Amino acid sequence: MIKRVTFFLLGLVLLVSFSSFTVEKKKKITIFMIGDSTMADKSLKGGNPERGWGHMLPGFFSEDIVVDNHAQNGRSSKSFIDEGRWDSVISKVKEGDYVFIQFGHNDQKTDEKRYTKPGDTYDANLIRFVDETRAKGGIPVLFTSIVRRKFGSDGKLIDTHGEYPDAVRRVAAQKNVLFIDMQQLTHDLIENMGDEESKKLFMWIPEQTFPCCPDGKEDDTHLNVFGGRTLARLVVDQFNEKIPALAPYVRYYDFVVAKDGSGDFFTVQEAIDAVPDFRKNARTTVLVRGGIYKEKLIIPESKINVSLIGEDGAVLSYDDYADKKNIFGENKGTSGSASCYIYAPDFYAENITFENTSGPVGQAVACFVSGDRVFFKRCRFLGFQDTLYTYGKQSRQYYEDCYIEGTVDFIFGWSTAVFNRCRIHSKRDGYITAPSTDEGKPYGYVFYDCRLTADEGVDKVYLSRPWRPYAKAVFIRCDMGRHILPEGWNNWNKPEAEKTVFYAEYKSTGEGANPGARVPYSHQLTSLDGYDIEKVLAGDDGWNPTKDGNRIFEVKR
């Protein structure tokens, strides 16, 4: 009995230790930011285009990094402390977190609430930030202030910060602190751009451009969206040398879409519109930060080689449906109901949810895919009837580790499409697929190692019915829930189609796998000759997303 208890306790200790280790591995790193307006998050009221570089920083990191920006307009190192802001920040800092520190602009102000003296009170405040961060196990990083855009008659920048940047350098050296010299970096950038070109970084706004400043603005201190993104990139470009521990978390995207103003655009359509037409020699990468983007997205044929990467919670959503009226009072129809249209070739999407929220109102497409060589990875397609429309007759599509749900014909269309390790979920009794494969096409839909699941109470689901007479659908090594009917396939009241369709399975498993009861016009494959993924999708150009996907679609690091 004693031995049994001892072994149980030992196992419990090991389990707890392993669980703790697992949780620790998944722990996110927080970057706390303290500073002034040039670093701060900004109000978006009235279309305000002003951004601190810290506002834009989250768009350069993987989701393992959390940016918690406490920088505030008008604050100096003194007022930040006196107002209790520093106490609030330091109370949250945990071991391994970072604190980015950038003051100086307002420490120069002569009012007693903000003024500090370089070599004296200013240094003392910086030292306090450093010491208290380290006492909590955090990692302080000191930044000099960004320059003001003030050019002399000789085309050179005029210094406006005096001794304050030298004080930051001195404290960094004295305390052996990680240090990024933003004064030097921004000086070189802005001076090289020149007087006129550098206005693009700052709040130089013509009148009647934004509701927030109808009379326009000429501001040489504060950054706009482009300036904030440009300076944030200057910062992360320093990580390999200055903060190598953070370098693996850096991601470079051509455009960032964010509802909180931390991106180049607020809508995905704006980002797509900004992609150069027929950009043949490079991919354009677009990060979609978390949030629900209610917009009817169109990716036209000219926007080739686009990669759309979603943070967790990135949802593209709309609510059109076939019987909904357009502006002329006509039904939109199935094709007109889609939330997202993809016409461009070589499109890639990862971790994006495509959603139609119309509900059970008939045909309501979440995603309409016409382009060739289209790759979806870890995406979700949410809807009811006709969720995913594989529209293009010459289109090849590859879905890896995706989730697709619906009720009736929720995967349908003409295209050749491979679904690899996907979950296919039926919300009601109905039909999973409705292929419209053209005569002579070697492949239609091929499902590899997928799981077929259903809502509670759903128990009458067919694998497919033929929208057109030469429909093709093959399920290979798929785990089929009990909601799949024993007969498996349906002829859609078209007995003549039984002679022309090609419906087949290979080694189906699960309660819904019933080869002996399947309809006689279906097939049980005895080998996979001709059904390698690369052969199904090869076409005339040898496209193989399973081999080339990571290389072709990789985000720049």
Coordinates of C-alpha atoms in Angstrom, one line a residue:
M1 CA 0.0 0.0 0.0
I2 CA 2.8 2.4 0.9
K3 CA 4.6 1.7 -2.4
R4 CA 1.4 2.3 -4.3
V5 CA 0.9 5.7 -2.6
T6 CA 4.5 6.6 -3.2
F7 CA 4.3 5.8 -6.9
F8 CA 1.0 7.8 -7.1
L9 CA 2.5 10.8 -5.4
L10 CA 5.6 10.6 -7.6
G11 CA 3.4 10.4 -10.7
L12 CA 1.4 13.4 -9.5
V13 CA 4.6 15.4 -9.0
L14 CA 5.9 14.5 -12.4
L15 CA 2.5 15.4 -14.0
V16 CA 2.4 18.8 -12.2
S17 CA 6.0 19.5 -13.2
F18 CA 5.3 18.6 -16.8
S19 CA 2.2 20.7 -16.9
S20 CA 4.1 23.6 -15.4
F21 CA 6.8 23.2 -18.0
T22 CA 4.2 23.1 -20.8
V23 CA 2.5 26.3 -19.6
E24 CA 5.9 28.0 -19.2
K25 CA 6.8 27.2 -22.8
K26 CA 3.6 28.9 -24.0
K27 CA 4.0 32.0 -22.0
K28 CA 3.8 35.2 -23.9
I29 CA 6.3 38.0 -23.6
T30 CA 5.0 41.5 -22.9
I31 CA 6.7 44.6 -24.1
F32 CA 5.6 47.5 -21.9
M33 CA 6.2 50.9 -23.4
I34 CA 6.6 54.1 -21.5
G35 CA 7.3 57.5 -23.1
D36 CA 5.7 60.5 -24.8
S37 CA 3.6 61.3 -27.8
T38 CA 6.1 60.1 -30.4
M39 CA 5.7 56.6 -29.0
A40 CA 2.0 56.7 -27.8
D41 CA -1.1 55.1 -29.1
K42 CA -3.4 57.7 -30.6
S43 CA -7.1 58.4 -30.7
L44 CA -8.8 57.5 -34.0
K45 CA -11.6 60.1 -33.6
G46 CA -12.3 62.1 -36.7
G47 CA -10.0 59.9 -38.8
N48 CA -7.0 61.1 -36.9
P49 CA -3.9 60.0 -38.9
E50 CA -1.4 60.7 -36.1
R51 CA 0.4 57.6 -34.8
G52 CA 3.2 57.0 -32.3
W53 CA 5.8 54.5 -33.5
G54 CA 4.8 52.3 -30.5
H55 CA 1.2 52.3 -31.8
M56 CA 2.4 50.5 -35.0
L57 CA 4.8 48.1 -33.3
P58 CA 2.4 45.1 -32.8
G59 CA 2.2 44.7 -36.6
F60 CA 5.9 43.6 -36.6
F61 CA 5.6 40.7 -34.1
S62 CA 4.2 37.2 -34.0
E63 CA 1.4 36.7 -31.5
D64 CA 4.0 35.4 -28.9
I65 CA 4.6 39.1 -28.2
V66 CA 2.1 41.4 -26.5
V67 CA 2.7 45.1 -26.8
D68 CA 1.3 47.1 -23.8
N69 CA 1.8 50.7 -24.7
H70 CA 1.5 53.2 -21.8
A71 CA 3.2 56.1 -23.5
Q72 CA 1.2 59.3 -23.2
N73 CA 1.1 62.6 -25.0
G74 CA 2.9 65.4 -23.2
R75 CA 4.6 63.3 -20.6
S76 CA 8.1 63.6 -19.4
S77 CA 10.0 61.1 -17.2
K78 CA 9.0 63.3 -14.2
S79 CA 5.3 63.6 -14.9
F80 CA 5.0 60.0 -15.9
I81 CA 6.2 59.1 -12.4
D82 CA 4.3 61.8 -10.5
E83 CA 1.0 60.9 -12.1
G84 CA 1.4 57.3 -10.9
R85 CA 1.7 55.9 -14.4
W86 CA 5.1 54.2 -13.7
D87 CA 3.7 52.5 -10.5
S88 CA 0.9 51.1 -12.6
V89 CA 3.3 49.8 -15.2
I90 CA 5.9 48.3 -12.9
S91 CA 3.2 46.5 -10.9
K92 CA 2.4 44.4 -14.1
V93 CA 6.0 43.6 -15.1
K94 CA 6.9 39.9 -14.9
E95 CA 10.2 38.1 -15.3
G96 CA 11.2 38.1 -18.9
D97 CA 9.1 41.0 -19.9
Y98 CA 10.6 44.1 -21.6
V99 CA 10.2 47.8 -20.8
F100 CA 10.9 50.2 -23.6
I101 CA 11.8 53.6 -22.3
Q102 CA 11.8 56.8 -24.4
F103 CA 11.5 60.3 -22.8
G104 CA 13.2 63.6 -23.6
H105 CA 10.8 65.6 -25.8
N106 CA 8.9 66.9 -22.8
D107 CA 11.6 66.8 -20.2
Q108 CA 12.9 69.9 -22.0
K109 CA 9.8 71.8 -21.2
T110 CA 10.4 74.6 -18.6
D111 CA 7.2 74.0 -16.5
E112 CA 7.9 72.5 -13.1
K113 CA 5.5 69.6 -13.7
R114 CA 7.7 68.2 -16.5
Y115 CA 11.2 69.7 -16.5
T116 CA 14.2 67.5 -15.6
K117 CA 17.8 68.3 -15.9
P118 CA 20.3 66.1 -17.9
G119 CA 23.0 64.8 -15.6
D120 CA 20.7 65.2 -12.7
T121 CA 17.0 64.5 -12.4
Y122 CA 16.6 63.2 -15.9
D123 CA 19.3 60.6 -15.4
A124 CA 17.9 59.7 -12.0
N125 CA 14.5 59.0 -13.4
L126 CA 15.9 56.8 -16.2
I127 CA 18.0 54.9 -13.6
R128 CA 14.9 54.4 -11.5
F129 CA 13.0 52.9 -14.5
V130 CA 16.0 50.6 -15.2
D131 CA 16.6 49.4 -11.6
E132 CA 12.9 48.8 -10.8
T133 CA 12.4 46.9 -14.0
R134 CA 15.4 44.7 -13.3
A135 CA 14.2 44.1 -9.7
K136 CA 11.0 42.5 -11.1
G137 CA 13.0 40.3 -13.5
G138 CA 12.2 42.5 -16.5
I139 CA 14.5 43.7 -19.2
P140 CA 14.8 47.5 -19.7
V141 CA 15.6 49.0 -23.1
L142 CA 16.6 52.7 -23.3
F143 CA 15.8 54.8 -26.4
T144 CA 16.9 58.3 -27.3
S145 CA 14.1 60.6 -28.6
I146 CA 13.3 60.7 -32.3
V147 CA 14.4 63.9 -34.0
R148 CA 12.2 66.8 -34.9
R149 CA 12.0 67.6 -38.6
K150 CA 13.8 71.0 -38.5
F151 CA 16.1 71.7 -41.5
G152 CA 18.6 74.5 -41.8
S153 CA 19.3 76.4 -44.9
D154 CA 22.2 74.0 -45.7
G155 CA 19.8 71.1 -45.9
K156 CA 21.0 69.6 -42.7
L157 CA 18.9 68.8 -39.6
I158 CA 19.2 71.2 -36.7
D159 CA 19.4 69.5 -33.3
T160 CA 16.6 70.3 -30.9
H161 CA 17.3 67.9 -28.0
G162 CA 20.5 69.3 -26.6
E163 CA 22.0 67.2 -23.8
Y164 CA 19.1 64.8 -23.3
P165 CA 20.2 62.1 -25.9
D166 CA 23.7 62.1 -24.4
A167 CA 22.2 61.5 -21.0
V168 CA 20.4 58.4 -22.3
R169 CA 23.6 57.1 -23.8
R170 CA 25.4 57.8 -20.5
V171 CA 22.9 55.9 -18.4
A172 CA 22.8 53.0 -20.9
A173 CA 26.6 52.7 -20.6
Q174 CA 26.7 53.2 -16.9
K175 CA 24.0 50.6 -16.2
N176 CA 24.8 48.2 -19.0
V177 CA 21.3 48.6 -20.5
L178 CA 20.1 47.5 -23.9
F179 CA 20.1 50.7 -26.0
I180 CA 18.7 51.8 -29.3
D181 CA 19.7 55.2 -30.6
M182 CA 16.6 56.5 -32.2
Q183 CA 18.0 60.0 -32.4
Q184 CA 20.8 58.8 -34.7
L185 CA 18.6 56.5 -36.7
T186 CA 15.9 59.0 -37.3
H187 CA 18.4 61.8 -38.0
D188 CA 20.0 59.7 -40.8
L189 CA 16.6 58.7 -42.2
I190 CA 15.1 62.1 -42.3
E191 CA 18.2 64.0 -43.4
N192 CA 18.7 61.5 -46.3
M193 CA 15.0 61.9 -47.3
G194 CA 15.5 65.7 -47.4
D195 CA 13.3 68.6 -46.4
E196 CA 10.3 68.0 -48.8
E197 CA 10.3 64.2 -48.9
S198 CA 10.5 63.8 -45.1
K199 CA 7.1 65.6 -44.7
K200 CA 5.6 62.3 -45.7
L201 CA 6.5 60.9 -42.3
F202 CA 5.0 63.7 -40.2
M203 CA 1.6 65.3 -39.7
W204 CA 1.7 67.6 -42.7
I205 CA -2.0 67.5 -43.7
P206 CA -3.7 69.7 -46.4
E207 CA -6.9 71.3 -45.3
Q208 CA -10.2 69.5 -45.7
T209 CA -8.5 66.1 -45.6
F210 CA -9.5 64.7 -42.3
P211 CA -12.5 65.7 -40.0
C212 CA -10.1 65.9 -37.0
C213 CA -8.2 68.8 -38.5
P214 CA -10.3 70.5 -41.2
D215 CA -7.9 73.5 -41.4
G216 CA -4.9 71.2 -42.1
K217 CA -1.7 70.9 -40.1
E218 CA 2.0 71.4 -40.4
D219 CA 3.6 69.4 -37.5
D220 CA 7.3 68.5 -37.5
T221 CA 7.3 66.5 -34.3
H222 CA 4.4 64.0 -34.6
L223 CA 4.2 61.0 -37.0
N224 CA 1.5 60.0 -39.4
V225 CA 0.5 56.4 -40.2
F226 CA 3.4 56.0 -42.7
G227 CA 5.9 57.6 -40.3
G228 CA 4.8 55.5 -37.4
R229 CA 5.2 52.3 -39.4
T230 CA 8.5 53.4 -40.9
L231 CA 10.0 54.2 -37.5
A232 CA 8.6 51.0 -35.9
R233 CA 10.4 49.1 -38.6
L234 CA 13.6 51.1 -37.8
V235 CA 13.3 49.7 -34.2
V236 CA 12.8 46.1 -35.1
D237 CA 15.5 46.2 -37.7
Q238 CA 17.9 46.8 -34.7
F239 CA 16.9 43.7 -32.9
N240 CA 19.3 41.3 -34.5
E241 CA 22.2 43.3 -33.2
K242 CA 20.7 45.1 -30.1
I243 CA 18.1 42.7 -28.8
P244 CA 18.7 39.3 -30.3
A245 CA 16.3 37.6 -28.0
L246 CA 13.4 39.4 -29.6
A247 CA 14.6 38.9 -33.2
P248 CA 12.9 35.5 -33.7
Y249 CA 9.5 37.1 -33.0
V250 CA 9.8 39.8 -35.7
R251 CA 7.6 39.5 -38.8
Y252 CA 7.8 41.8 -41.8
Y253 CA 4.6 42.4 -43.8
D254 CA 4.1 44.7 -46.7
F255 CA 0.8 45.9 -45.3
V256 CA -0.9 45.6 -42.0
V257 CA -4.7 45.8 -41.5
A258 CA -5.9 46.6 -38.0
K259 CA -9.1 48.0 -36.5
D260 CA -7.2 49.6 -33.7
G261 CA -5.1 51.9 -36.0
S262 CA -1.9 49.9 -35.6
G263 CA -1.8 49.1 -39.3
D264 CA -1.6 50.8 -42.7
F265 CA -5.3 50.3 -43.3
F266 CA -8.5 49.7 -41.4
T267 CA -10.1 47.4 -44.0
V268 CA -8.7 44.4 -45.9
Q269 CA -10.1 45.8 -49.2
E270 CA -7.9 49.0 -48.8
A271 CA -4.9 46.8 -48.4
I272 CA -5.8 44.7 -51.5
D273 CA -6.4 47.8 -53.5
A274 CA -2.9 49.0 -52.6
V275 CA -1.2 45.9 -54.0
P276 CA 0.5 46.7 -57.3
D277 CA -1.2 45.1 -60.3
F278 CA 0.5 42.0 -61.7
R279 CA 3.5 42.1 -59.2
K280 CA 5.1 39.1 -60.8
N281 CA 8.5 38.8 -59.1
A282 CA 7.5 39.0 -55.5
R283 CA 4.7 38.2 -53.1
T284 CA 2.7 41.0 -51.3
T285 CA 2.1 40.0 -47.7
V286 CA -0.8 41.4 -45.8
L287 CA -1.3 40.9 -42.0
V288 CA -4.9 41.0 -40.8
R289 CA -4.8 41.7 -37.1
G290 CA -7.5 40.2 -34.8
G291 CA -11.1 41.5 -35.3
I292 CA -14.2 41.1 -37.3
Y293 CA -14.0 42.9 -40.6
K294 CA -17.4 43.3 -42.0
E295 CA -16.7 44.0 -45.7
K296 CA -17.5 42.4 -49.0
L297 CA -14.0 41.6 -50.1
I298 CA -12.9 41.3 -53.8
I299 CA -9.4 40.2 -54.8
P300 CA -9.3 41.0 -58.5
E301 CA -7.4 39.0 -61.1
S302 CA -4.7 41.7 -61.3
K303 CA -3.7 41.3 -57.6
I304 CA -1.5 38.2 -58.1
N305 CA 0.8 36.7 -55.6
V306 CA -1.0 38.0 -52.4
S307 CA -0.5 36.3 -49.0
L308 CA -3.2 37.1 -46.5
I309 CA -2.1 36.1 -43.0
G310 CA -4.5 36.4 -40.0
E311 CA -3.8 36.8 -36.4
D312 CA -6.1 34.7 -34.1
G313 CA -9.6 36.1 -34.4
A314 CA -9.2 37.6 -37.8
V315 CA -12.6 37.2 -39.4
L316 CA -13.8 38.4 -42.9
S317 CA -17.5 38.6 -42.6
Y318 CA -20.6 39.7 -44.6
D319 CA -24.3 38.8 -44.7
D320 CA -25.5 38.7 -48.3
Y321 CA -27.7 35.8 -49.5
A322 CA -29.2 34.7 -52.8
D323 CA -32.7 36.2 -52.3
K324 CA -31.5 39.5 -50.9
K325 CA -32.2 42.4 -53.2
N326 CA -29.5 44.5 -54.8
I327 CA -29.9 48.2 -55.4
F328 CA -32.1 47.5 -58.5
G329 CA -34.5 45.3 -56.6
E330 CA -33.1 42.1 -58.2
N331 CA -32.1 39.0 -56.3
K332 CA -28.3 38.9 -55.7
G333 CA -28.3 35.2 -56.6
T334 CA -25.8 32.6 -55.3
S335 CA -22.8 34.1 -57.0
G336 CA -23.7 37.5 -55.8
S337 CA -24.1 36.5 -52.2
A338 CA -20.4 35.8 -51.4
S339 CA -18.6 37.6 -48.5
C340 CA -15.2 37.2 -50.3
Y341 CA -14.3 36.8 -54.0
I342 CA -10.9 35.5 -55.0
Y343 CA -10.2 35.9 -58.7
A344 CA -6.4 36.4 -58.5
P345 CA -4.0 33.4 -59.1
D346 CA -1.4 32.3 -56.6
F347 CA -3.4 33.6 -53.6
Y348 CA -2.5 32.3 -50.2
A349 CA -4.5 32.6 -46.9
E350 CA -3.5 31.5 -43.5
N351 CA -5.4 31.6 -40.2
I352 CA -8.3 33.6 -41.7
T353 CA -12.0 33.0 -41.1
F354 CA -14.3 33.5 -44.1
E355 CA -17.8 33.9 -42.8
N356 CA -21.3 34.5 -44.1
T357 CA -23.6 35.4 -41.2
S358 CA -26.9 35.3 -43.1
G359 CA -27.9 32.1 -41.4
P360 CA -30.3 29.4 -42.8
V361 CA -31.8 31.6 -45.5
G362 CA -30.9 29.6 -48.6
Q363 CA -27.7 30.0 -50.6
A364 CA -25.2 32.3 -48.8
V365 CA -21.6 31.9 -49.9
A366 CA -18.8 32.7 -47.5
C367 CA -15.9 32.4 -50.0
F368 CA -16.0 32.3 -53.8
V369 CA -12.8 31.1 -55.3
S370 CA -12.1 31.5 -59.0
G371 CA -8.3 32.0 -59.2
D372 CA -5.8 29.2 -60.0
R373 CA -3.2 27.9 -57.6
V374 CA -5.0 29.0 -54.5
F375 CA -3.8 27.7 -51.1
F376 CA -5.7 28.0 -47.7
K377 CA -3.9 26.9 -44.6
R378 CA -5.6 26.7 -41.2
C379 CA -8.6 28.8 -42.4
R380 CA -12.2 28.5 -41.4
F381 CA -15.2 28.7 -43.7
L382 CA -18.5 29.4 -41.8
G383 CA -22.0 29.4 -43.3
F384 CA -25.0 27.2 -43.9
Q385 CA -26.1 26.4 -47.5
D386 CA -23.4 26.8 -50.2
T387 CA -20.6 27.9 -47.8
L388 CA -17.6 27.4 -50.1
Y389 CA -18.0 28.0 -53.9
T390 CA -15.1 26.5 -55.8
Y391 CA -16.0 28.5 -58.9
G392 CA -13.2 28.5 -61.4
K393 CA -13.3 25.8 -64.0
Q394 CA -9.5 26.0 -64.5
S395 CA -8.9 26.6 -60.8
R396 CA -6.8 24.3 -58.6
Q397 CA -7.3 24.8 -54.9
Y398 CA -5.6 23.3 -51.9
Y399 CA -7.0 23.4 -48.3
E400 CA -4.8 22.2 -45.5
D401 CA -5.9 21.8 -41.8
C402 CA -9.0 23.9 -42.5
Y403 CA -12.5 23.8 -41.0
I404 CA -15.5 24.0 -43.3
E405 CA -19.1 23.9 -42.0
G406 CA -22.5 24.1 -43.6
T407 CA -25.8 22.3 -44.3
V408 CA -26.6 21.7 -47.9
D409 CA -24.0 21.5 -50.8
F410 CA -21.7 23.5 -48.6
I411 CA -18.7 22.7 -50.8
F412 CA -19.7 23.1 -54.4
G413 CA -18.5 24.1 -57.8
W414 CA -16.4 23.3 -60.9
S415 CA -12.8 23.5 -59.5
T416 CA -10.3 20.8 -58.8
A417 CA -9.8 21.0 -55.0
V418 CA -7.8 19.0 -52.5
F419 CA -8.8 19.0 -48.8
N420 CA -5.9 17.7 -46.6
R421 CA -6.5 17.0 -42.9
C422 CA -9.5 19.2 -42.8
R423 CA -12.6 19.0 -40.6
I424 CA -15.8 19.0 -42.6
H425 CA -18.8 19.8 -40.2
S426 CA -22.5 19.3 -41.0
K427 CA -24.8 21.7 -39.1
R428 CA -28.0 20.0 -40.4
D429 CA -29.0 17.0 -42.5
G430 CA -28.0 17.5 -46.1
Y431 CA -25.2 17.1 -48.5
I432 CA -21.6 17.9 -48.0
T433 CA -20.5 18.4 -51.6
A434 CA -22.1 19.2 -54.9
P435 CA -19.4 19.0 -57.6
S436 CA -19.9 20.4 -61.0
T437 CA -16.9 18.8 -62.6
D438 CA -16.7 19.3 -66.4
E439 CA -16.6 16.3 -68.6
G440 CA -13.1 15.1 -69.3
K441 CA -11.6 16.6 -66.1
P442 CA -9.5 14.0 -64.3
Y443 CA -10.3 15.2 -60.8
G444 CA -12.9 17.1 -58.9
Y445 CA -12.8 17.0 -55.1
V446 CA -10.3 14.9 -53.2
F447 CA -10.4 14.7 -49.4
Y448 CA -7.4 13.2 -47.7
D449 CA -7.3 12.2 -44.0
C450 CA -10.3 14.5 -43.2
R451 CA -12.7 14.3 -40.2
L452 CA -16.4 14.4 -41.0
T453 CA -18.3 15.6 -37.9
A454 CA -21.8 17.0 -37.2
D455 CA -23.9 18.9 -34.7
E456 CA -25.9 16.9 -32.2
G457 CA -29.0 15.3 -33.7
V458 CA -27.7 15.5 -37.3
D459 CA -28.0 11.9 -38.7
K460 CA -28.9 12.1 -42.4
V461 CA -25.9 13.5 -44.4
Y462 CA -24.7 12.4 -47.9
L463 CA -21.1 12.7 -49.0
S464 CA -22.2 14.2 -52.3
R465 CA -24.8 14.8 -54.9
P466 CA -24.0 15.7 -58.6
W467 CA -24.7 19.3 -59.5
R468 CA -23.6 18.4 -63.0
P469 CA -23.5 14.9 -64.6
Y470 CA -19.7 14.4 -64.5
A471 CA -19.3 15.2 -60.8
K472 CA -16.2 13.8 -59.1
A473 CA -15.6 13.4 -55.4
V474 CA -13.1 11.0 -53.7
F475 CA -12.7 10.5 -49.9
I476 CA -9.3 9.0 -48.9
R477 CA -8.7 7.6 -45.4
C478 CA -11.4 9.9 -44.0
D479 CA -12.9 9.5 -40.5
M480 CA -16.7 9.6 -41.0
G481 CA -19.1 10.2 -38.1
R482 CA -22.3 8.3 -37.8
H483 CA -24.2 11.2 -39.4
I484 CA -23.1 9.8 -42.8
L485 CA -25.9 7.7 -44.3
P486 CA -25.0 4.1 -45.1
E487 CA -25.7 4.6 -48.8
G488 CA -23.2 7.5 -48.7
W489 CA -24.0 9.1 -52.1
N490 CA -27.1 10.7 -53.7
N491 CA -28.0 11.0 -57.4
W492 CA -30.0 14.3 -56.9
N493 CA -33.0 12.6 -58.6
K494 CA -30.8 12.2 -61.8
P495 CA -30.6 8.4 -62.5
E496 CA -28.7 9.2 -65.7
A497 CA -25.9 10.8 -63.6
E498 CA -25.2 7.5 -62.0
K499 CA -23.5 6.4 -65.3
T500 CA -21.2 9.5 -65.5
V501 CA -20.3 10.5 -61.9
F502 CA -17.2 9.2 -60.2
Y503 CA -17.8 8.9 -56.5
A504 CA -15.2 6.8 -54.6
E505 CA -13.6 6.1 -51.2
Y506 CA -10.4 4.6 -49.9
K507 CA -10.2 3.0 -46.5
S508 CA -12.9 5.1 -44.8
T509 CA -13.1 4.8 -41.0
G510 CA -15.5 5.7 -38.3
E511 CA -19.2 4.9 -37.7
G512 CA -20.2 6.5 -41.1
A513 CA -17.8 4.2 -43.0
N514 CA -20.0 1.5 -44.5
P515 CA -18.6 0.2 -47.8
G516 CA -20.9 -2.7 -48.0
A517 CA -24.0 -0.5 -48.0
R518 CA -22.9 2.2 -50.4
V519 CA -24.8 2.9 -53.6
P520 CA -23.8 0.6 -56.4
Y521 CA -22.6 3.3 -58.7
S522 CA -19.9 4.4 -56.2
H523 CA -16.4 2.8 -55.9
Q524 CA -14.1 1.5 -53.2
L525 CA -10.6 2.1 -54.4
T526 CA -8.1 -0.7 -53.9
S527 CA -5.0 1.6 -54.5
L528 CA -4.1 5.2 -54.7
D529 CA -2.5 5.1 -58.1
G530 CA -3.0 8.5 -59.6
Y531 CA -4.2 10.0 -56.3
D532 CA -1.0 11.6 -54.9
I533 CA -1.8 15.2 -54.0
E534 CA 0.9 16.5 -56.2
K535 CA -0.6 14.6 -59.2
V536 CA -4.1 15.8 -58.6
L537 CA -3.0 19.4 -58.5
A538 CA -0.1 19.3 -61.0
G539 CA -1.9 20.5 -64.1
D540 CA 0.4 21.6 -66.9
D541 CA 2.8 23.6 -64.7
G542 CA 3.6 21.1 -61.9
W543 CA 2.0 23.1 -59.1
N544 CA 2.7 21.3 -55.8
P545 CA 1.7 23.3 -52.7
T546 CA 2.7 20.5 -50.3
K547 CA 6.3 20.8 -51.5
D548 CA 6.6 24.5 -52.4
G549 CA 4.1 26.1 -50.1
N550 CA 6.4 27.1 -47.2
R551 CA 9.0 28.4 -49.6
I552 CA 6.6 30.3 -51.8
F553 CA 4.4 31.8 -49.1
E554 CA 6.8 32.3 -46.3
V555 CA 6.5 35.6 -44.5
K556 CA 9.8 37.6 -44.5
R557 CA 11.6 37.3 -41.3

